[in-house]
Coordinates of C-alpha atoms in Angstrom, one line a residue:
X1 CA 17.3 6.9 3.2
X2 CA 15.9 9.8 2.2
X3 CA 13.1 9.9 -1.0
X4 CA 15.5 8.2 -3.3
X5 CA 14.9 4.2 -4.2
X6 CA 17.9 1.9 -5.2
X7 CA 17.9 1.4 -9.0
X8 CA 15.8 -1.8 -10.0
X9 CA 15.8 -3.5 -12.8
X10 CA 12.1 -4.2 -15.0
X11 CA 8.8 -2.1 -14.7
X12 CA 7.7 -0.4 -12.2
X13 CA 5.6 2.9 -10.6
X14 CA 4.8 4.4 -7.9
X15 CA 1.9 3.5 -5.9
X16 CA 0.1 4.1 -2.5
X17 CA -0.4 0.8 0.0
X18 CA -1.5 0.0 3.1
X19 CA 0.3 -2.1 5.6
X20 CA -0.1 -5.8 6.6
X21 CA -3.4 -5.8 8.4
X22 CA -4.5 -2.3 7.7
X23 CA -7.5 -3.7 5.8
X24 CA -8.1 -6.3 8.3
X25 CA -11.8 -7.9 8.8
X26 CA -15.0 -6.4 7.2
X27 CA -13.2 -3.3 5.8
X28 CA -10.7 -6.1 2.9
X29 CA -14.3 -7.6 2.5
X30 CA -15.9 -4.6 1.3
X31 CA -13.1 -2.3 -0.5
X32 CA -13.6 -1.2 -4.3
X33 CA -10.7 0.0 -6.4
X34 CA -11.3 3.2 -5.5
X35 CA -10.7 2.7 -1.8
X36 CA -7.2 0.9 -2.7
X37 CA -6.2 3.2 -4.9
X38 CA -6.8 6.5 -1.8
X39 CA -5.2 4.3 0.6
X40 CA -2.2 3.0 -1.9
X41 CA -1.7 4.6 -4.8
X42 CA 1.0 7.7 -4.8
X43 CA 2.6 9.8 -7.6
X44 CA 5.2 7.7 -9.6
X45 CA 8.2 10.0 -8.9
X46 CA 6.8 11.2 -5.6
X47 CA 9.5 11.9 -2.3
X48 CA 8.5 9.0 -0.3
X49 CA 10.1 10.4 3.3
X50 CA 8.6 11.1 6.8
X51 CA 7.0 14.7 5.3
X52 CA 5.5 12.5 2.5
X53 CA 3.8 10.0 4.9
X54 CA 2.6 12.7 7.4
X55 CA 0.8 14.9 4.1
X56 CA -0.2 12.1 2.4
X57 CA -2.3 10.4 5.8
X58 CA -3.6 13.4 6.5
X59 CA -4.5 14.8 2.9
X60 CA -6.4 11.7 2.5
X61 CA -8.3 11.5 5.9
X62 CA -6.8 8.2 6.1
X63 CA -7.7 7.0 9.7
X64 CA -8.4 4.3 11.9
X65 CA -12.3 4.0 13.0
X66 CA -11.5 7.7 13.9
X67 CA -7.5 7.4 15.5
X68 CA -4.2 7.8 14.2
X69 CA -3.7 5.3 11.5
X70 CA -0.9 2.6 12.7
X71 CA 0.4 1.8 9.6
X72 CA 0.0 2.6 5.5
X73 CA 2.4 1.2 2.7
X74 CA 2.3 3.5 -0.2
X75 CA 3.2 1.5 -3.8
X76 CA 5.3 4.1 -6.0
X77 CA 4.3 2.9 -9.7
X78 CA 2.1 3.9 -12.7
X79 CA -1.8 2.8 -11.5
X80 CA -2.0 0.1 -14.5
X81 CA 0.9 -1.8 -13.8
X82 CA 0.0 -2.1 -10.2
X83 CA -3.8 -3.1 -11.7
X84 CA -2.0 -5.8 -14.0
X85 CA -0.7 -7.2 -11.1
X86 CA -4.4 -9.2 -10.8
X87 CA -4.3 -10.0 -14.5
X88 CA -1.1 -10.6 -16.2
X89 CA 1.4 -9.4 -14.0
X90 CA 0.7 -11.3 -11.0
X91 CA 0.1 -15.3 -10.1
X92 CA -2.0 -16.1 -7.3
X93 CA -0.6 -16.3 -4.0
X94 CA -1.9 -19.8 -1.6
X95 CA -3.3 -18.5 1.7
X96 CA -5.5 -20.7 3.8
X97 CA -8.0 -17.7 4.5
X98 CA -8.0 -15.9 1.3
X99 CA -8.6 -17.4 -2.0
X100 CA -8.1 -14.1 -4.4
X101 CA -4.4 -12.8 -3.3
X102 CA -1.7 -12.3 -6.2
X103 CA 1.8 -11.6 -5.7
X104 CA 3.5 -9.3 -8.3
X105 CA 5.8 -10.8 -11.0
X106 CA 8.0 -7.2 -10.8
X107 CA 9.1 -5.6 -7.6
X108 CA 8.0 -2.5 -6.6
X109 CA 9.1 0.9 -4.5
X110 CA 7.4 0.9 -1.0
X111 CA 7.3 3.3 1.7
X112 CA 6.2 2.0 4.8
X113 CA 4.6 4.6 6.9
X114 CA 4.3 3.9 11.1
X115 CA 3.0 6.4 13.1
X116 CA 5.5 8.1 16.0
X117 CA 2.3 7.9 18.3
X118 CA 2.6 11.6 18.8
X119 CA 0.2 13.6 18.3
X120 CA -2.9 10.9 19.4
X121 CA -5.6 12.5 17.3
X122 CA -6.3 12.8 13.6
X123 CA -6.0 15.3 12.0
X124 CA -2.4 16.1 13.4
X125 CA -1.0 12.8 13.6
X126 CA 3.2 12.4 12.7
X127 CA 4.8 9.3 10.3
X128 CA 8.3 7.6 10.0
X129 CA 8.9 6.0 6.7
X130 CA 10.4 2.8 5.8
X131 CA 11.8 3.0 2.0
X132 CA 11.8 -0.2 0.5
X133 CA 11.9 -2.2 -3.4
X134 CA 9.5 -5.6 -2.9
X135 CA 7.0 -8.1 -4.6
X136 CA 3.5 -6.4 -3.6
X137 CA 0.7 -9.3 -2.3
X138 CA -2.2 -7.8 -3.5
X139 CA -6.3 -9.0 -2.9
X140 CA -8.3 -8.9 -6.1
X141 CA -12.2 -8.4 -6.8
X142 CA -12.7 -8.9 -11.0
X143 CA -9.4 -8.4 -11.9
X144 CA -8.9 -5.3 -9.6
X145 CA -6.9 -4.5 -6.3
X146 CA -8.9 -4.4 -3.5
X147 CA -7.0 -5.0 -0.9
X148 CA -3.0 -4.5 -0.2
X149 CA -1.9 -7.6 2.0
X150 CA 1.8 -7.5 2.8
X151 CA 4.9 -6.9 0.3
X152 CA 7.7 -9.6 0.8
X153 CA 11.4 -9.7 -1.0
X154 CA 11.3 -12.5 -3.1

């Protein structure tokens, strides 16, 4: 599929995420909004193809302790509505190790950025995207996102 999202019904933006386990350990600990929203947070109406995950990674000198980022899920949406998610527009999400996740009541468009392991330094590295429309699992710190945990379809 390429930059355009099935229709969906109810309100939704575009937003940048990162993938399951991007924000693994002491790095989901110790994010601030404003480190979601460089990781997660993309244009609304933003092309969300291979070209798209490539510029964006690299634009935002998103890395991994100095490699090729494996993953990054970009969240196409307005940044309130994904921000409501920890407020009104969420409800929390049971986890045994994580006491502040909340899934989203609306779904959400997604691209799903893996890298094609080619080239193996930053700042060149190459992306595949994965379009997708999902529920967003989000971590929250006073009624921010922190932390984007996984997206799942119902």
């Amino acid at each position: 599929m390429s930059g355009a999202y099935p229709s969906v019904t109810g309100s939704f933006s575009a937003f940048l995420c990162s993938c399951v386990g991007e924000e693994s350990g002491i790095e989901g600990l110790t994010s601030t909004f404003a480190d979601f929203r460089k990781r997660h947070l993309a244009p609304k109406n933003a092309k969300g193809d291979n070209n798209f995950c490539t510029a964006q990674i690299r634009n935002r000198n998103l890395t991994d302790h100095g490699s090729c980022k494996q993953r990054n899920t970009f969240i196409f949406s307005d940044e309130d509505v994904v921000i409501n998610v920890c407020r009104t527009g969420g409800s929390h999400y049971p986890d045994k190790r994580h006491n502040n996740l909340y899934k989203s009541n609306d779904l959400f468009n997604l691209t799903e950025c893996s890298w094609t392991n080619e080239p193996e330094e930053p700042p060149n590295c190459s992306y595949t995207a994965d379009m997708k429309t999902r529920f967003i699992i989000l971590g929250c710190r006073k009624k921010l996102p922190v932390h984007f945990q996984k997206s799942v379809p119902n």
